[in-house]
């Protein structure tokens, strides 16, 4: 199936553009170079906050606009400057957590702090699995000491999909819930999604949704794939993403983004 010409290529990072060994292949770099050479824009749209995204931007020599922290931050990489930032009300987040504890029992928490250099702060009980720097909190109150972009929650005995579904029921009207990766269920400001940040960037670049192709692998990418004119799920994607995608490409470890871009931008 031919997707047609696109002026904007939006890619998630982990599980999509980035391989499981945390690298970006030369093939993918070449495909992204062909996108730029054709006059189209490449925009990174990631669940990572800016502080966690910078190492990947450095790998790529990325200088453009990026959507970080599930849409909470629109960032200009070349200028190292935030253009927009949305925080999660800490009192609301605490209330949501209290409701979850009342319904599910004890939970483990982490938070992503606001700002360009905001730290991710985790409780000792939180099962942290990423190869990215964190700060461990001595007590739960430390999580709420500074403005935050989002919170992460884990509950013993519930897998990610079960926890996300239960949390949506329990926290309805308080926060939005998304599932961003293995062990990563997040509490977000109501109405926030990757599509919100991407639409802001698209307007700045003068590109419409119909002229956008988006790539992703997890439920936090659903809004982005639905918003874009053409949505592509990775072979390693969550079933919910494959169900709404216009096509499914190869996995992140098999350069699935490049496979599609080479078809659309033959110079790659």
Coordinates of C-alpha atoms in Angstrom, one line a residue:
X1 CA 0.0 0.0 0.0
X2 CA 1.4 3.4 -0.9
X3 CA 0.9 6.0 1.7
X4 CA 1.4 9.0 -0.6
X5 CA 3.5 12.1 0.0
X6 CA 3.9 13.5 3.5
X7 CA 5.3 16.8 4.8
X8 CA 5.7 15.6 8.3
X9 CA 7.1 12.3 9.7
X10 CA 6.4 11.9 13.4
X11 CA 8.2 9.1 15.2
X12 CA 8.1 7.8 18.7
X13 CA 11.5 6.8 20.2
X14 CA 11.6 3.7 22.4
X15 CA 10.3 0.6 20.7
X16 CA 10.0 2.6 17.4
X17 CA 13.0 4.6 16.2
X18 CA 15.3 3.3 18.9
X19 CA 16.5 -0.3 18.9
X20 CA 16.3 -2.4 22.0
X21 CA 20.1 -2.0 22.5
X22 CA 19.4 1.8 22.8
X23 CA 21.0 2.7 19.4
X24 CA 19.6 4.1 16.2
X25 CA 20.8 2.3 13.1
X26 CA 22.7 3.8 10.2
X27 CA 19.9 2.7 7.9
X28 CA 17.4 4.6 9.9
X29 CA 19.6 7.7 10.0
X30 CA 19.9 7.6 6.2
X31 CA 16.2 7.2 5.8
X32 CA 15.6 10.3 8.1
X33 CA 18.2 12.2 6.1
X34 CA 16.2 11.5 2.9
X35 CA 13.1 12.8 4.5
X36 CA 14.9 16.1 5.3
X37 CA 16.5 16.2 1.9
X38 CA 13.0 16.0 0.3
X39 CA 11.9 19.1 2.3
X40 CA 9.8 17.2 4.8
X41 CA 10.0 17.6 8.6
X42 CA 10.9 14.9 11.1
X43 CA 9.4 15.4 14.5
X44 CA 10.2 13.2 17.5
X45 CA 7.1 12.6 19.7
X46 CA 8.1 10.7 22.9
X47 CA 6.9 9.9 26.3
X48 CA 10.3 10.8 27.6
X49 CA 10.7 14.2 29.2
X50 CA 13.3 16.6 27.7
X51 CA 15.9 15.6 30.3
X52 CA 15.6 12.0 29.2
X53 CA 15.3 12.8 25.5
X54 CA 18.5 14.8 25.1
X55 CA 20.9 11.8 24.8
X56 CA 18.9 10.5 21.8
X57 CA 18.8 14.0 20.2
X58 CA 22.5 14.1 20.6
X59 CA 22.9 10.7 18.9
X60 CA 20.9 12.0 15.9
X61 CA 22.2 15.5 15.8
X62 CA 18.6 16.4 16.1
X63 CA 18.0 20.2 16.0
X64 CA 14.2 20.5 15.3
X65 CA 11.0 20.7 17.3
X66 CA 10.1 17.7 19.6
X67 CA 7.1 16.7 21.6
X68 CA 8.2 15.3 24.9
X69 CA 6.5 13.8 28.0
X70 CA 3.3 12.6 26.2
X71 CA 2.7 16.1 24.8
X72 CA 3.3 18.1 28.0
X73 CA 6.5 19.7 26.5
X74 CA 7.1 21.2 23.1
X75 CA 10.9 21.6 22.9
X76 CA 13.2 23.3 20.4
X77 CA 16.2 21.0 20.4
X78 CA 18.5 23.3 18.4
X79 CA 17.9 26.2 20.9
X80 CA 17.5 24.0 24.0
X81 CA 14.3 25.8 24.8
X82 CA 10.8 24.9 25.9
X83 CA 8.1 26.4 23.8
X84 CA 5.2 25.0 25.8
X85 CA 5.0 23.1 29.1
X86 CA 2.0 21.6 31.0
X87 CA 2.3 20.3 34.5
X88 CA 0.2 17.8 36.5
X89 CA -1.5 19.4 39.5
X90 CA 0.2 17.7 42.4
X91 CA -2.8 17.9 44.7
X92 CA -4.9 16.2 42.0
X93 CA -2.2 13.5 41.5
X94 CA -2.1 12.8 45.2
X95 CA -5.9 12.5 45.3
X96 CA -5.8 10.1 42.3
X97 CA -3.1 8.0 44.1
X98 CA -5.2 7.9 47.3
X99 CA -8.2 6.6 45.4
X100 CA -6.0 3.9 43.7
X101 CA -4.7 2.8 47.1
X102 CA -8.2 2.6 48.5
X103 CA -9.3 0.4 45.6
X104 CA -6.1 -1.6 44.7
X105 CA -4.0 -1.6 47.9
X106 CA -0.4 -0.4 48.1
X107 CA 1.1 1.1 44.9
X108 CA 4.7 2.1 44.0
X109 CA 5.2 5.6 42.5
X110 CA 7.6 7.7 40.6
X111 CA 7.3 11.2 39.1
X112 CA 8.9 13.2 36.3
X113 CA 9.7 16.7 37.4
X114 CA 9.0 19.7 35.2
X115 CA 11.6 21.9 33.5
X116 CA 14.4 21.3 31.0
X117 CA 16.5 19.4 33.6
X118 CA 13.6 17.8 35.6
X119 CA 14.7 14.6 37.4
X120 CA 12.7 11.4 37.5
X121 CA 12.2 10.6 41.2
X122 CA 11.3 7.0 42.2
X123 CA 10.3 5.3 45.3
X124 CA 12.5 2.4 46.4
X125 CA 9.6 0.0 45.7
X126 CA 9.1 1.2 42.2
X127 CA 10.5 -1.5 39.7
X128 CA 12.7 0.8 37.6
X129 CA 13.7 -0.9 34.3
X130 CA 15.2 1.8 32.0
X131 CA 18.8 2.6 31.4
X132 CA 18.2 6.2 32.3
X133 CA 19.2 8.2 35.4
X134 CA 16.8 8.5 38.3
X135 CA 16.8 9.9 41.8
X136 CA 15.5 7.7 44.7
X137 CA 13.1 9.3 47.2
X138 CA 13.6 8.6 50.9
X139 CA 9.9 9.1 51.5
X140 CA 6.7 9.6 49.4
X141 CA 6.5 13.3 50.3
X142 CA 9.6 13.9 48.3
X143 CA 7.8 13.0 45.1
X144 CA 5.5 16.0 45.5
X145 CA 8.2 18.6 46.5
X146 CA 8.5 20.2 43.1
X147 CA 6.2 20.7 40.0
X148 CA 5.8 17.5 38.0
X149 CA 4.9 16.6 34.4
X150 CA 3.4 13.2 35.2
X151 CA 3.4 10.3 37.7
X152 CA 4.2 6.6 37.2
X153 CA 2.3 3.9 39.1
X154 CA 2.8 0.2 39.6
X155 CA 0.5 -2.2 41.6
X156 CA 1.5 -5.7 42.8
X157 CA -0.5 -8.4 41.1
X158 CA -1.7 -6.4 38.2
X159 CA -0.1 -6.4 34.7
X160 CA 0.2 -3.2 32.8
X161 CA -3.1 -3.5 30.8
X162 CA -5.0 -4.5 33.9
X163 CA -3.6 -1.6 35.9
X164 CA -4.2 0.9 33.2
X165 CA -7.9 -0.2 32.8
X166 CA -8.5 -0.2 36.6
X167 CA -6.8 3.2 37.0
X168 CA -9.0 4.7 34.3
X169 CA -12.1 3.6 36.2
X170 CA -10.8 4.7 39.6
X171 CA -9.4 8.1 38.5
X172 CA -12.0 9.1 35.9
X173 CA -12.5 12.9 36.1
X174 CA -9.2 13.5 37.9
X175 CA -6.3 12.4 35.6
X176 CA -5.8 10.6 32.3
X177 CA -4.0 7.3 32.3
X178 CA -1.7 5.9 29.6
X179 CA 0.5 2.8 29.1
X180 CA 3.8 3.8 27.6
X181 CA 6.0 0.7 27.9
X182 CA 6.7 -2.4 30.0
X183 CA 6.1 -1.5 33.6
X184 CA 5.2 2.1 32.6
X185 CA 1.6 3.2 33.5
X186 CA 1.4 7.0 33.8
X187 CA -0.9 9.5 35.3
X188 CA -1.3 12.6 33.1
X189 CA -3.2 15.9 33.2
X190 CA -6.7 15.4 31.8
X191 CA -6.9 15.8 28.1
X192 CA -3.1 15.5 27.5
X193 CA -1.9 13.2 24.7
X194 CA 0.8 13.0 22.1
X195 CA -1.6 14.2 19.5
X196 CA -2.0 17.5 21.3
X197 CA 1.7 18.3 21.2
X198 CA 2.0 17.0 17.7
X199 CA -0.8 19.2 16.4
X200 CA 0.8 22.3 18.0
X201 CA 4.1 21.5 16.2
X202 CA 2.3 20.7 12.9
X203 CA 0.6 24.1 13.0
X204 CA 4.0 25.8 13.6
X205 CA 5.4 23.9 10.6
X206 CA 2.4 24.6 8.4
X207 CA 1.5 20.9 8.0
X208 CA -1.9 19.4 8.4
X209 CA -2.8 16.1 9.9
X210 CA -3.6 14.6 6.5
X211 CA 0.0 15.4 5.5
X212 CA 1.5 13.6 8.5
X213 CA 2.7 10.0 8.8
X214 CA 3.2 8.8 12.4
X215 CA 5.0 5.7 13.8
X216 CA 4.5 4.2 17.2
X217 CA 4.4 1.0 19.3
X218 CA 2.5 1.5 22.6
X219 CA -1.0 2.7 23.7
X220 CA 0.4 6.1 24.4
X221 CA 0.9 6.4 20.6
X222 CA -2.8 5.7 19.9
X223 CA -3.9 9.4 19.8
X224 CA -0.9 10.3 17.5
X225 CA -1.7 7.5 15.0
X226 CA -5.4 8.4 15.0
X227 CA -4.6 12.1 14.4
X228 CA -2.1 11.5 11.6
X229 CA -3.2 11.0 8.0
X230 CA -1.4 7.7 8.0
X231 CA -0.6 5.7 11.1
X232 CA 2.1 3.0 11.2
X233 CA 2.5 0.4 14.0
X234 CA 5.7 -1.5 14.6
X235 CA 5.7 -5.3 14.4
X236 CA 6.5 -5.2 18.1
X237 CA 3.6 -2.9 18.8
X238 CA 0.9 -3.4 21.4
X239 CA -2.2 -5.1 19.9
X240 CA -4.3 -1.9 20.5
X241 CA -2.0 0.0 18.2
X242 CA -2.0 -2.6 15.4
X243 CA -5.8 -2.5 15.5
X244 CA -6.0 1.2 14.5
X245 CA -2.9 1.5 12.3
X246 CA -3.1 1.9 8.6
X247 CA -0.2 -0.4 8.2
X248 CA 2.2 -2.5 10.3
X249 CA 5.9 -2.4 9.5
X250 CA 8.9 -4.4 10.7
X251 CA 10.0 -4.2 14.3
X252 CA 12.2 -1.5 15.8
X253 CA 15.1 -3.9 15.8
X254 CA 14.5 -4.6 12.1
X255 CA 14.5 -0.9 11.1
X256 CA 10.7 -0.8 10.6
X257 CA 10.6 3.0 10.3
X258 CA 13.3 3.0 7.6
X259 CA 11.4 0.2 5.7
X260 CA 8.4 2.6 5.2
X261 CA 10.4 5.8 4.7
X262 CA 12.6 4.1 2.0
X263 CA 9.3 3.4 0.1
X264 CA 8.0 7.0 0.5
X265 CA 11.3 8.8 0.0
X266 CA 13.2 6.6 -2.5
X267 CA 16.4 8.6 -2.2
X268 CA 16.9 6.7 1.1

